[in-house]
Amino acid sequence: MGGMTDATDATRTEARADCVLCGEPSEYPESTRGATYCPVCEWQEAQRQACSG
Ligand SMILES: [Zn+2]
């Protein structure tokens, strides 16, 4: 299992986009388009949309 670690490290160390609400690292890579949310804010946004109206 040697020689293939470079590719794995590249994906593991890929920079994460910051949450647009609280600034915490999100689960999404920086290359993600649009707004990115951390797990907490993503959940809160889902709740907000579910309760809208
Ligand atoms: Zn957040």
PDB file of N, CA and C in Angstrom, residues 7-38:
ATOM      1  N   ALA A   7      -2.194  11.071  -3.703  1.00  0.00           N
ATOM      2  CA  ALA A   7      -3.537  11.450  -4.131  1.00  0.00           C
ATOM      3  C   ALA A   7      -4.485  11.521  -2.934  1.00  0.00           C
ATOM      4  N   THR A   8      -4.325  10.568  -2.034  1.00  0.00           N
ATOM      5  CA  THR A   8      -5.187  10.558  -0.856  1.00  0.00           C
ATOM      6  C   THR A   8      -4.950  11.805  -0.005  1.00  0.00           C
ATOM      7  N   ASP A   9      -3.682  12.148   0.166  1.00  0.00           N
ATOM      8  CA  ASP A   9      -3.368  13.323   0.961  1.00  0.00           C
ATOM      9  C   ASP A   9      -3.923  14.586   0.312  1.00  0.00           C
ATOM     10  N   ALA A  10      -3.883  14.637  -0.998  1.00  0.00           N
ATOM     11  CA  ALA A  10      -4.347  15.824  -1.702  1.00  0.00           C
ATOM     12  C   ALA A  10      -5.817  16.078  -1.406  1.00  0.00           C
ATOM     13  N   THR A  11      -6.615  15.024  -1.406  1.00  0.00           N
ATOM     14  CA  THR A  11      -8.037  15.200  -1.152  1.00  0.00           C
ATOM     15  C   THR A  11      -8.283  15.468   0.327  1.00  0.00           C
ATOM     16  N   ARG A  12      -7.475  14.839   1.155  1.00  0.00           N
ATOM     17  CA  ARG A  12      -7.679  15.018   2.596  1.00  0.00           C
ATOM     18  C   ARG A  12      -7.332  16.422   3.042  1.00  0.00           C
ATOM     19  N   THR A  13      -6.317  16.987   2.424  1.00  0.00           N
ATOM     20  CA  THR A  13      -5.855  18.295   2.867  1.00  0.00           C
ATOM     21  C   THR A  13      -6.471  19.421   2.055  1.00  0.00           C
ATOM     22  N   GLU A  14      -7.426  19.097   1.201  1.00  0.00           N
ATOM     23  CA  GLU A  14      -8.054  20.148   0.402  1.00  0.00           C
ATOM     24  C   GLU A  14      -8.725  21.166   1.312  1.00  0.00           C
ATOM     25  N   ALA A  15      -8.535  22.424   0.991  1.00  0.00           N
ATOM     26  CA  ALA A  15      -9.066  23.488   1.831  1.00  0.00           C
ATOM     27  C   ALA A  15     -10.589  23.449   1.828  1.00  0.00           C
ATOM     28  N   ARG A  16     -11.144  23.657   2.989  1.00  0.00           N
ATOM     29  CA  ARG A  16     -12.598  23.702   3.113  1.00  0.00           C
ATOM     30  C   ARG A  16     -13.080  25.140   3.043  1.00  0.00           C
ATOM     31  N   ALA A  17     -14.231  25.307   2.444  1.00  0.00           N
ATOM     32  CA  ALA A  17     -14.815  26.635   2.397  1.00  0.00           C
ATOM     33  C   ALA A  17     -15.353  27.012   3.774  1.00  0.00           C
ATOM     34  N   ASP A  18     -15.251  28.286   4.077  1.00  0.00           N
ATOM     35  CA  ASP A  18     -15.780  28.740   5.366  1.00  0.00           C
ATOM     36  C   ASP A  18     -17.284  28.885   5.301  1.00  0.00           C
ATOM     37  N   CYS A  19     -17.938  28.607   6.399  1.00  0.00           N
ATOM     38  CA  CYS A  19     -19.368  28.817   6.502  1.00  0.00           C
ATOM     39  C   CYS A  19     -19.656  30.300   6.328  1.00  0.00           C
ATOM     40  N   VAL A  20     -20.642  30.632   5.496  1.00  0.00           N
ATOM     41  CA  VAL A  20     -20.930  32.034   5.199  1.00  0.00           C
ATOM     42  C   VAL A  20     -21.613  32.722   6.378  1.00  0.00           C
ATOM     43  N   LEU A  21     -22.083  31.954   7.327  1.00  0.00           N
ATOM     44  CA  LEU A  21     -22.815  32.524   8.457  1.00  0.00           C
ATOM     45  C   LEU A  21     -21.932  32.704   9.685  1.00  0.00           C
ATOM     46  N   CYS A  22     -21.175  31.690  10.040  1.00  0.00           N
ATOM     47  CA  CYS A  22     -20.419  31.765  11.287  1.00  0.00           C
ATOM     48  C   CYS A  22     -18.916  31.687  11.062  1.00  0.00           C
ATOM     49  N   GLY A  23     -18.494  31.375   9.840  1.00  0.00           N
ATOM     50  CA  GLY A  23     -17.071  31.369   9.558  1.00  0.00           C
ATOM     51  C   GLY A  23     -16.366  30.081   9.915  1.00  0.00           C
ATOM     52  N   GLU A  24     -17.103  29.116  10.436  1.00  0.00           N
ATOM     53  CA  GLU A  24     -16.504  27.828  10.761  1.00  0.00           C
ATOM     54  C   GLU A  24     -16.254  27.048   9.469  1.00  0.00           C
ATOM     55  N   PRO A  25     -15.264  26.178   9.469  1.00  0.00           N
ATOM     56  CA  PRO A  25     -15.018  25.362   8.271  1.00  0.00           C
ATOM     57  C   PRO A  25     -16.217  24.484   7.952  1.00  0.00           C
ATOM     58  N   SER A  26     -16.615  24.485   6.684  1.00  0.00           N
ATOM     59  CA  SER A  26     -17.743  23.665   6.267  1.00  0.00           C
ATOM     60  C   SER A  26     -17.242  22.303   5.812  1.00  0.00           C
ATOM     61  N   GLU A  27     -18.157  21.452   5.413  1.00  0.00           N
ATOM     62  CA  GLU A  27     -17.781  20.135   4.920  1.00  0.00           C
ATOM     63  C   GLU A  27     -17.470  20.176   3.437  1.00  0.00           C
ATOM     64  N   TYR A  28     -17.608  21.342   2.832  1.00  0.00           N
ATOM     65  CA  TYR A  28     -17.448  21.455   1.392  1.00  0.00           C
ATOM     66  C   TYR A  28     -16.091  22.043   1.036  1.00  0.00           C
ATOM     67  N   PRO A  29     -15.533  21.618  -0.093  1.00  0.00           N
ATOM     68  CA  PRO A  29     -14.251  22.170  -0.534  1.00  0.00           C
ATOM     69  C   PRO A  29     -14.414  23.612  -0.984  1.00  0.00           C
ATOM     70  N   GLU A  30     -13.298  24.337  -0.995  1.00  0.00           N
ATOM     71  CA  GLU A  30     -13.337  25.743  -1.381  1.00  0.00           C
ATOM     72  C   GLU A  30     -13.862  25.944  -2.792  1.00  0.00           C
ATOM     73  N   SER A  31     -13.734  24.895  -3.626  1.00  0.00           N
ATOM     74  CA  SER A  31     -14.168  25.013  -5.022  1.00  0.00           C
ATOM     75  C   SER A  31     -15.679  24.967  -5.157  1.00  0.00           C
ATOM     76  N   THR A  32     -16.400  24.706  -4.056  1.00  0.00           N
ATOM     77  CA  THR A  32     -17.847  24.644  -4.123  1.00  0.00           C
ATOM     78  C   THR A  32     -18.430  26.002  -4.464  1.00  0.00           C
ATOM     79  N   ARG A  33     -19.352  26.011  -5.391  1.00  0.00           N
ATOM     80  CA  ARG A  33     -19.976  27.274  -5.784  1.00  0.00           C
ATOM     81  C   ARG A  33     -21.110  27.627  -4.828  1.00  0.00           C
ATOM     82  N   GLY A  34     -21.359  28.908  -4.733  1.00  0.00           N
ATOM     83  CA  GLY A  34     -22.469  29.355  -3.908  1.00  0.00           C
ATOM     84  C   GLY A  34     -22.125  29.364  -2.434  1.00  0.00           C
ATOM     85  N   ALA A  35     -23.142  29.569  -1.630  1.00  0.00           N
ATOM     86  CA  ALA A  35     -22.946  29.662  -0.200  1.00  0.00           C
ATOM     87  C   ALA A  35     -22.685  28.291   0.395  1.00  0.00           C
ATOM     88  N   THR A  36     -21.745  28.257   1.317  1.00  0.00           N
ATOM     89  CA  THR A  36     -21.434  27.009   2.005  1.00  0.00           C
ATOM     90  C   THR A  36     -21.735  27.175   3.484  1.00  0.00           C
ATOM     91  N   TYR A  37     -22.310  26.167   4.070  1.00  0.00           N
ATOM     92  CA  TYR A  37     -22.655  26.218   5.479  1.00  0.00           C
ATOM     93  C   TYR A  37     -21.961  25.089   6.228  1.00  0.00           C
ATOM     94  N   CYS A  38     -21.622  25.351   7.465  1.00  0.00           N
ATOM     95  CA  CYS A  38     -21.113  24.297   8.321  1.00  0.00           C
ATOM     96  C   CYS A  38     -22.316  23.426   8.707  1.00  0.00           C
TER      97      CYS A  38
END
